[in-house]
Coordinates of C-alpha atoms in Angstrom, one line a residue:
X1 CA -20.8 1.5 30.8
X2 CA -21.2 4.9 32.4
X3 CA -20.3 7.7 29.9
X4 CA -20.0 11.3 31.0
X5 CA -20.4 13.9 28.3
X6 CA -19.4 17.5 29.1
X7 CA -21.2 19.8 26.7
X8 CA -22.1 19.1 23.1
X9 CA -22.3 20.8 19.8
X10 CA -25.5 20.4 17.7
X11 CA -24.7 17.1 15.9
X12 CA -23.2 15.3 18.9
X13 CA -26.5 15.1 20.7
X14 CA -26.9 12.0 18.6
X15 CA -24.1 10.4 20.7
X16 CA -26.4 10.8 23.8
X17 CA -29.3 9.2 21.9
X18 CA -27.2 6.3 20.6
X19 CA -25.6 5.7 24.0
X20 CA -29.0 5.5 25.7
X21 CA -30.3 3.2 23.0
X22 CA -27.3 0.9 23.5
X23 CA -28.2 0.6 27.2
X24 CA -25.4 2.8 28.6
X25 CA -25.7 5.1 31.7
X26 CA -25.2 8.6 30.5
X27 CA -24.3 11.7 32.5
X28 CA -24.6 15.0 30.7
X29 CA -23.2 18.4 31.8
X30 CA -25.0 21.3 30.1
X31 CA -24.1 25.0 30.2
X32 CA -26.6 27.8 30.7
X33 CA -26.0 28.9 27.1
X34 CA -26.1 25.9 24.8
X35 CA -24.4 25.8 21.4
X36 CA -27.4 23.7 20.2
X37 CA -30.9 25.1 19.8
X38 CA -33.4 24.0 22.5
X39 CA -35.8 22.4 20.1
X40 CA -38.3 19.8 21.2
X41 CA -36.2 17.0 19.7
X42 CA -33.0 18.2 21.3
X43 CA -34.7 18.7 24.7
X44 CA -36.1 15.2 24.5
X45 CA -32.6 13.8 24.0
X46 CA -31.1 15.8 26.8
X47 CA -33.8 14.8 29.2
X48 CA -33.4 11.1 28.4
X49 CA -30.0 10.9 30.1
X50 CA -29.7 9.3 33.5
X51 CA -28.1 12.3 35.1
X52 CA -28.4 15.9 33.8
X53 CA -26.3 18.6 35.5
X54 CA -27.8 21.8 34.1
X55 CA -26.5 25.3 34.1
X56 CA -22.8 24.6 34.7
X57 CA -20.0 26.5 33.1
X58 CA -18.5 23.6 31.2
X59 CA -15.3 25.6 30.4
X60 CA -14.5 26.0 34.2
X61 CA -12.2 23.2 35.3
X62 CA -13.1 23.5 39.0
X63 CA -16.8 23.4 38.3
X64 CA -16.5 20.4 36.0
X65 CA -14.2 18.5 38.3
X66 CA -16.6 19.0 41.2
X67 CA -19.7 18.0 39.2
X68 CA -18.0 14.9 37.8
X69 CA -16.6 14.0 41.2
X70 CA -20.1 14.0 42.7
X71 CA -21.5 11.8 39.8
X72 CA -18.5 9.5 40.0
X73 CA -19.0 8.9 43.7
X74 CA -22.6 7.8 43.1
X75 CA -22.0 5.8 39.9
X76 CA -18.4 5.3 38.9
X77 CA -17.7 6.9 35.5
X78 CA -16.0 4.7 32.9
X79 CA -15.1 7.4 30.4
X80 CA -15.4 11.2 30.1
X81 CA -15.6 13.1 26.9
X82 CA -16.2 16.7 25.6
X83 CA -17.8 17.1 22.2
X84 CA -17.6 20.9 22.5
X85 CA -14.1 22.3 21.8
X86 CA -14.0 24.8 24.7
X87 CA -15.0 22.2 27.3
X88 CA -12.1 19.9 26.4
X89 CA -9.6 21.5 28.8
X90 CA -12.0 21.2 31.8
X91 CA -12.6 17.5 30.9
X92 CA -8.8 16.9 30.7
X93 CA -8.4 18.4 34.2
X94 CA -11.2 16.2 35.5
X95 CA -9.7 13.1 34.0
X96 CA -6.4 13.9 35.6
X97 CA -7.9 14.8 39.0
X98 CA -10.4 11.9 39.3
X99 CA -8.5 9.2 37.4
X100 CA -11.2 9.0 34.7
X101 CA -10.5 7.4 31.3
X102 CA -10.5 9.7 28.4
X103 CA -8.0 11.2 26.0
X104 CA -4.7 11.6 27.9
X105 CA -5.0 15.0 29.7
X106 CA -1.6 16.3 28.7
X107 CA -2.4 15.6 25.0
X108 CA -5.6 17.6 25.3
X109 CA -3.9 20.5 27.0
X110 CA -1.1 20.5 24.3
X111 CA -3.7 20.3 21.5
X112 CA -5.7 23.2 22.9
X113 CA -2.5 25.4 23.0
X114 CA -1.5 25.7 19.3
X115 CA 2.0 27.0 20.2
X116 CA 2.6 24.0 22.5
X117 CA 1.3 21.7 19.8
X118 CA 3.8 23.1 17.3
X119 CA 6.6 22.7 19.8
X120 CA 5.7 19.1 20.3
X121 CA 5.7 18.5 16.5
X122 CA 9.1 20.1 16.2
X123 CA 10.5 18.0 19.0
X124 CA 9.2 14.9 17.2
X125 CA 10.8 15.9 14.0
X126 CA 7.5 16.4 12.2
X127 CA 6.9 19.2 9.7
X128 CA 5.1 22.2 11.1
X129 CA 4.6 25.9 10.5
X130 CA 6.9 28.6 11.7
X131 CA 5.3 30.3 14.7
X132 CA 5.8 32.6 17.7
X133 CA 3.6 33.4 20.7
X134 CA 3.4 37.2 21.4
X135 CA 2.1 38.8 24.6
X136 CA 1.3 42.2 23.0
X137 CA 0.9 44.1 19.8
X138 CA 4.6 45.1 19.4
X139 CA 5.8 41.6 20.0
X140 CA 3.3 40.3 17.4
X141 CA 4.6 42.7 14.8
X142 CA 8.2 41.8 15.5
X143 CA 7.2 38.1 15.2
X144 CA 5.5 38.7 11.9
X145 CA 8.6 40.4 10.6
X146 CA 10.8 37.5 11.7
X147 CA 8.5 34.8 10.2
X148 CA 7.9 36.8 7.0
X149 CA 4.6 37.9 5.5
X150 CA 2.0 36.7 4.9
X151 CA 1.1 35.4 8.3
X152 CA -1.9 34.4 10.3
X153 CA -2.6 36.0 13.7
X154 CA -5.1 34.3 16.0
X155 CA -5.6 33.3 19.7
X156 CA -3.4 30.3 20.6
X157 CA -6.4 28.4 22.1
X158 CA -9.4 29.8 20.2
X159 CA -12.1 28.0 18.3
X160 CA -14.2 28.3 15.1
X161 CA -11.8 30.8 13.4
X162 CA -13.0 33.6 15.8
X163 CA -10.5 36.5 15.8
X164 CA -8.4 34.8 13.1
X165 CA -6.8 37.1 10.5
X166 CA -4.5 36.9 7.5
X167 CA -2.0 39.7 7.5
X168 CA 0.1 40.5 4.4
X169 CA 1.9 43.6 5.7
X170 CA 2.7 45.4 8.9
X171 CA -0.4 47.6 8.8
X172 CA -2.8 44.7 8.6
X173 CA -0.7 42.7 11.2
X174 CA -1.0 45.6 13.6
X175 CA -4.8 45.8 13.1
X176 CA -5.1 42.0 13.5
X177 CA -3.0 41.8 16.7
X178 CA -5.2 44.6 18.2
X179 CA -8.3 42.7 17.4
X180 CA -7.0 39.4 18.9
X181 CA -6.0 41.2 22.1
X182 CA -9.0 43.5 22.4
X183 CA -11.8 42.1 20.3
X184 CA -13.3 39.7 22.9
X185 CA -16.8 41.2 22.4
X186 CA -17.1 38.8 19.4
X187 CA -16.5 35.9 21.8
X188 CA -19.1 34.3 24.1
X189 CA -18.3 35.5 27.7
X190 CA -17.6 31.9 29.0
X191 CA -15.0 31.4 26.2
X192 CA -13.0 34.5 26.9
X193 CA -10.5 33.1 29.3
X194 CA -9.2 30.6 26.7
X195 CA -9.1 33.4 24.0
X196 CA -7.0 35.6 26.3
X197 CA -3.6 34.0 26.1
X198 CA -1.8 36.3 23.8
X199 CA -1.4 36.3 20.0
X200 CA -0.2 33.3 18.0
X201 CA 1.7 34.5 14.9
X202 CA 2.1 31.7 12.3
X203 CA 3.5 31.2 8.8
X204 CA 0.6 31.3 6.3
X205 CA 0.5 27.7 4.9
X206 CA -0.3 27.5 1.2
X207 CA -2.0 24.4 -0.3
X208 CA -5.1 22.3 -0.2
X209 CA -6.9 22.4 3.2
X210 CA -8.3 19.0 4.3
X211 CA -9.1 17.3 7.6
X212 CA -8.4 13.8 8.8
X213 CA -10.9 12.2 11.1
X214 CA -9.0 9.5 13.0
X215 CA -9.6 7.4 16.1
X216 CA -7.0 5.9 18.5
X217 CA -7.2 3.1 21.1
X218 CA -4.5 0.9 22.6
X219 CA -1.9 1.9 20.1
X220 CA -4.1 1.3 17.1
X221 CA -5.5 4.0 14.7
X222 CA -8.7 4.1 12.8
X223 CA -8.8 6.5 9.8
X224 CA -12.4 7.3 9.2
X225 CA -12.0 9.7 6.3
X226 CA -10.0 12.6 4.8
X227 CA -12.4 15.4 4.1
X228 CA -12.1 18.4 1.8
X229 CA -12.9 22.0 2.8
X230 CA -14.5 24.9 1.1
X231 CA -12.8 28.2 1.9
X232 CA -13.9 31.7 1.0
X233 CA -11.8 32.8 -2.0
X234 CA -11.5 36.3 -0.5
X235 CA -10.8 35.4 3.1
X236 CA -9.3 31.9 3.6
X237 CA -9.9 31.8 7.3
X238 CA -13.6 31.7 6.6
X239 CA -14.8 28.1 5.9
X240 CA -18.0 27.7 3.9
X241 CA -18.4 23.9 4.0
X242 CA -16.8 20.5 3.6
X243 CA -17.0 17.5 1.4
X244 CA -16.6 13.7 1.9
X245 CA -14.2 12.5 0.7
X246 CA -11.5 15.1 -0.2
X247 CA -10.7 15.2 -3.9
X248 CA -7.2 13.8 -3.4
X249 CA -5.2 11.1 -5.1
X250 CA -4.9 7.9 -3.0
X251 CA -1.2 8.6 -2.3
X252 CA -2.1 12.1 -1.0
X253 CA -4.8 10.7 1.3
X254 CA -2.5 8.0 2.6
X255 CA 0.2 10.7 3.3
X256 CA -2.3 12.8 5.3
X257 CA -3.4 9.8 7.3
X258 CA 0.1 8.8 8.1
X259 CA 1.0 12.3 9.1
X260 CA -2.1 12.5 11.3
X261 CA -1.1 9.2 13.1
X262 CA 2.4 10.7 13.7
X263 CA 0.9 13.9 15.1
X264 CA -1.3 11.8 17.5
X265 CA 1.8 10.0 18.7
X266 CA 3.8 13.2 19.1
X267 CA 1.3 14.8 21.5
X268 CA 0.2 11.6 23.1
X269 CA -3.4 11.5 21.9
X270 CA -4.1 7.9 22.7
X271 CA -7.8 7.4 23.1
X272 CA -10.7 9.0 21.3
X273 CA -11.7 10.3 17.9
X274 CA -9.9 13.5 16.7
X275 CA -10.4 16.1 14.0
X276 CA -7.1 17.3 12.5
X277 CA -7.0 20.2 10.1
X278 CA -4.1 19.7 7.7
X279 CA -2.7 21.8 4.8
X280 CA -1.4 19.6 2.0
X281 CA 1.5 21.8 0.9
X282 CA 4.2 21.4 -1.7
X283 CA 6.4 19.9 1.1
X284 CA 3.7 17.5 2.2
X285 CA 1.0 17.5 4.9
X286 CA 1.4 20.2 7.7
X287 CA -0.8 20.5 10.7
X288 CA -3.1 23.6 10.9
X289 CA -4.7 22.6 14.2
X290 CA -5.5 19.5 16.3
X291 CA -9.0 19.4 17.6
X292 CA -9.3 16.8 20.5
X293 CA -12.9 16.0 19.6
X294 CA -15.1 14.5 16.8
X295 CA -15.8 16.6 13.8
X296 CA -18.6 19.1 14.1
X297 CA -20.9 21.3 12.1
X298 CA -22.6 19.4 9.3
X299 CA -19.7 17.0 8.7
X300 CA -21.2 14.2 10.9
X301 CA -24.3 14.4 8.8
X302 CA -22.4 14.4 5.5
X303 CA -20.2 11.5 6.7
X304 CA -23.4 9.5 7.5
X305 CA -24.8 10.1 4.0
X306 CA -21.4 9.3 2.4
X307 CA -20.7 6.1 4.2
X308 CA -24.0 4.8 5.7
X309 CA -22.1 4.8 9.0
X310 CA -22.6 6.9 12.1
X311 CA -19.4 8.5 13.5
X312 CA -21.0 8.5 17.0
X313 CA -21.7 4.8 16.8
X314 CA -18.0 4.4 16.0
X315 CA -17.2 6.5 19.1
X316 CA -19.3 4.1 21.3
X317 CA -17.5 1.1 19.7
X318 CA -14.1 2.7 20.4
X319 CA -14.8 3.5 24.1
X320 CA -16.5 0.2 24.9
X321 CA -13.7 -1.9 23.3
X322 CA -15.8 -3.2 20.5
X323 CA -14.4 -3.6 16.9
X324 CA -14.3 -0.3 15.2
X325 CA -15.4 -0.1 11.6
X326 CA -13.9 2.3 9.1
X327 CA -15.5 3.1 5.7
X328 CA -14.5 0.9 2.8
X329 CA -15.7 3.5 0.2
X330 CA -17.7 6.7 -0.4
X331 CA -20.8 7.6 -2.3
X332 CA -19.6 10.1 -4.9
X333 CA -18.9 13.5 -3.4
X334 CA -21.1 14.4 -0.4
X335 CA -20.9 18.0 0.7
X336 CA -22.2 20.2 3.5
X337 CA -22.7 23.9 2.6
X338 CA -23.0 26.6 5.2
X339 CA -25.6 29.2 4.5
X340 CA -23.6 32.2 5.8
X341 CA -24.8 35.8 5.6
X342 CA -22.4 38.3 4.0
X343 CA -24.8 41.2 4.6
X344 CA -26.9 41.6 7.7
X345 CA -30.6 42.5 8.0
X346 CA -34.0 41.2 9.2
X347 CA -35.2 38.1 7.4
X348 CA -38.6 38.8 5.7
X349 CA -41.8 37.3 7.0
X350 CA -41.7 35.1 3.8
X351 CA -38.2 33.9 4.4
X352 CA -37.9 30.2 3.6
X353 CA -35.4 27.5 2.6
X354 CA -37.7 26.1 -0.1
X355 CA -35.1 26.0 -2.9
X356 CA -33.2 23.4 -0.8
X357 CA -36.2 21.3 0.0
X358 CA -37.3 21.3 -3.7
X359 CA -33.9 20.1 -5.1
X360 CA -33.6 16.4 -5.6
X361 CA -29.8 16.4 -5.0
X362 CA -30.2 17.8 -1.5
X363 CA -30.0 14.9 1.0
X364 CA -30.7 16.9 4.2
X365 CA -31.5 20.4 5.4
X366 CA -30.4 21.7 8.8
X367 CA -32.8 24.5 9.0
X368 CA -33.8 27.7 10.8
X369 CA -34.6 25.9 14.1
X370 CA -31.1 24.5 14.3
X371 CA -29.5 27.9 14.1
X372 CA -32.0 29.9 16.2
X373 CA -33.2 32.0 13.3
X374 CA -36.2 32.3 11.0
X375 CA -38.7 34.7 9.4
X376 CA -38.6 38.1 11.1
X377 CA -35.3 37.5 12.9
X378 CA -32.3 39.8 12.6
X379 CA -29.2 38.2 11.0
X380 CA -25.7 39.8 11.4
X381 CA -22.8 39.5 8.8
X382 CA -21.0 36.1 9.2
X383 CA -24.0 34.4 10.9
X384 CA -24.9 30.9 9.9
X385 CA -28.6 30.7 8.9
X386 CA -28.7 27.0 7.8
X387 CA -26.7 24.1 6.4
X388 CA -27.6 21.6 3.7
X389 CA -26.1 18.3 2.5
X390 CA -25.7 17.9 -1.3
X391 CA -24.4 15.0 -3.4
X392 CA -22.9 15.1 -6.9
X393 CA -20.4 13.0 -8.9
X394 CA -17.3 15.2 -8.0
X395 CA -16.2 18.3 -6.1
X396 CA -16.4 20.7 -9.0
X397 CA -19.9 19.7 -9.8
X398 CA -21.1 19.8 -6.2
X399 CA -19.6 23.3 -5.7
X400 CA -21.3 24.6 -8.8
X401 CA -24.7 23.1 -7.8
X402 CA -24.3 24.3 -4.2
X403 CA -23.4 27.8 -5.4
X404 CA -26.5 28.0 -7.6
X405 CA -28.7 26.9 -4.7
X406 CA -27.1 29.6 -2.5
X407 CA -27.9 32.2 -5.1
X408 CA -31.5 31.0 -5.3
X409 CA -31.7 31.3 -1.5
X410 CA -30.6 35.0 -1.5
X411 CA -33.9 36.2 -2.9
X412 CA -35.9 34.1 -0.3
X413 CA -33.8 35.4 2.6
X414 CA -33.3 39.0 1.5
X415 CA -29.5 38.6 2.1
X416 CA -26.3 38.3 0.2
X417 CA -24.6 35.0 1.0
X418 CA -21.0 34.0 1.1
X419 CA -20.2 31.6 -1.8
X420 CA -17.2 30.1 -3.5
X421 CA -14.4 27.5 -3.0
X422 CA -10.8 28.7 -3.0
X423 CA -9.4 25.2 -3.6
X424 CA -11.6 24.2 -6.6
X425 CA -9.7 24.3 -9.8
X426 CA -11.6 26.5 -12.2
X427 CA -13.9 27.2 -9.2
X428 CA -17.2 29.2 -9.5
X429 CA -17.2 32.4 -11.5
X430 CA -19.5 34.3 -9.3
X431 CA -18.0 35.0 -5.9
X432 CA -19.1 37.2 -3.1
X433 CA -16.5 38.8 -0.9
X434 CA -17.2 38.9 2.8
X435 CA -16.8 42.4 4.3
X436 CA -13.5 42.9 6.1
X437 CA -15.2 43.7 9.4
X438 CA -16.9 40.4 9.7
X439 CA -13.8 38.2 10.1
X440 CA -14.4 38.0 13.8
X441 CA -17.8 36.4 13.1
X442 CA -16.6 33.4 11.0
X443 CA -19.2 30.6 11.2
X444 CA -18.9 28.7 14.5
X445 CA -18.1 25.0 14.3
X446 CA -18.1 24.8 10.5
X447 CA -16.3 21.5 10.6

């Protein structure tokens, strides 16, 4: 099989490795500025593919269509996929123009426009959040008044919580709308077109934030897991980690999975593995956003430790028509914590992640190299410095242990780190509040 991958986030390079190991032909389109660090290991994976198209703007539909058309003419492509959120639209256009198999193009384009996704849910009779799309600051303020405070203001097709704000009154809504419309300096240049589509004003959903990782093929659905999320207690748009599985009752998990299947049907997401963020509210599951890609950040690593399965192997099974396995159980609570700077500064020459490597409960450390930092490097507020995977019997225990480790890291890094878990009952007592000016720097691809 010939698989074309257009861009990748750090963990999804494993998909390239597994595909090559399974004997598939792999084409990889890589942008000039990669989201993954150019380490020796990453470069060896990238250069193992059959065709590498380097230096292409993977968010530009015309460029992606032209590149894949050329590759398709030489060796017909069986399936095309994007593992990086902002490349999904370009791949959808290529699938439509070239007749390539992938997630239904219209489903991807609906998913990437959160206002259109909410409209599709309403048309299907599914629960959703009140919303309006505003073109300017005045329209955003009027929408917020109609919906009722508190609200969330964000780009309708953004990513990684960049430029996302909670507003609890008109003054904060005005400031948030101005930032969404004019704060593009916080966004990588090649992402800015997709961030420049107005202001989405939404009802602030209240409840437990989870995500459903689900696959679809030929009308069948494959629920891989429902994962929990760690949100900053002081700014809930900032996510500080995840856990596998979510600490939900079986009936709650089943309701989230059923709702996720219904969302997939409503927008026509028929082929692939998807990452749906869902708020479990008093009225039931309600979609936060639909990501037409596999989970990112440290979640694929946590999933592997929790299930002894590889989500990218499941992706290959799905696209090749092989039987798709879903986990039968989970090993306690396996969590990924994001080491996120609250304060900025230069890391000392002695900076290290030794407390993580010395802790027996830590299963894996995604270190400095992964996040392009290290001793002597400057770190800005909101920047991800590292991630680590930790296992404990339950969520409260894993959060308490993770928080202690983060506090031990602060002295080694010379920084104050963001900690806490908004959704943990009785959560951690010691919480750091992220400064208000760093909302636009929320950790990229946390989940």
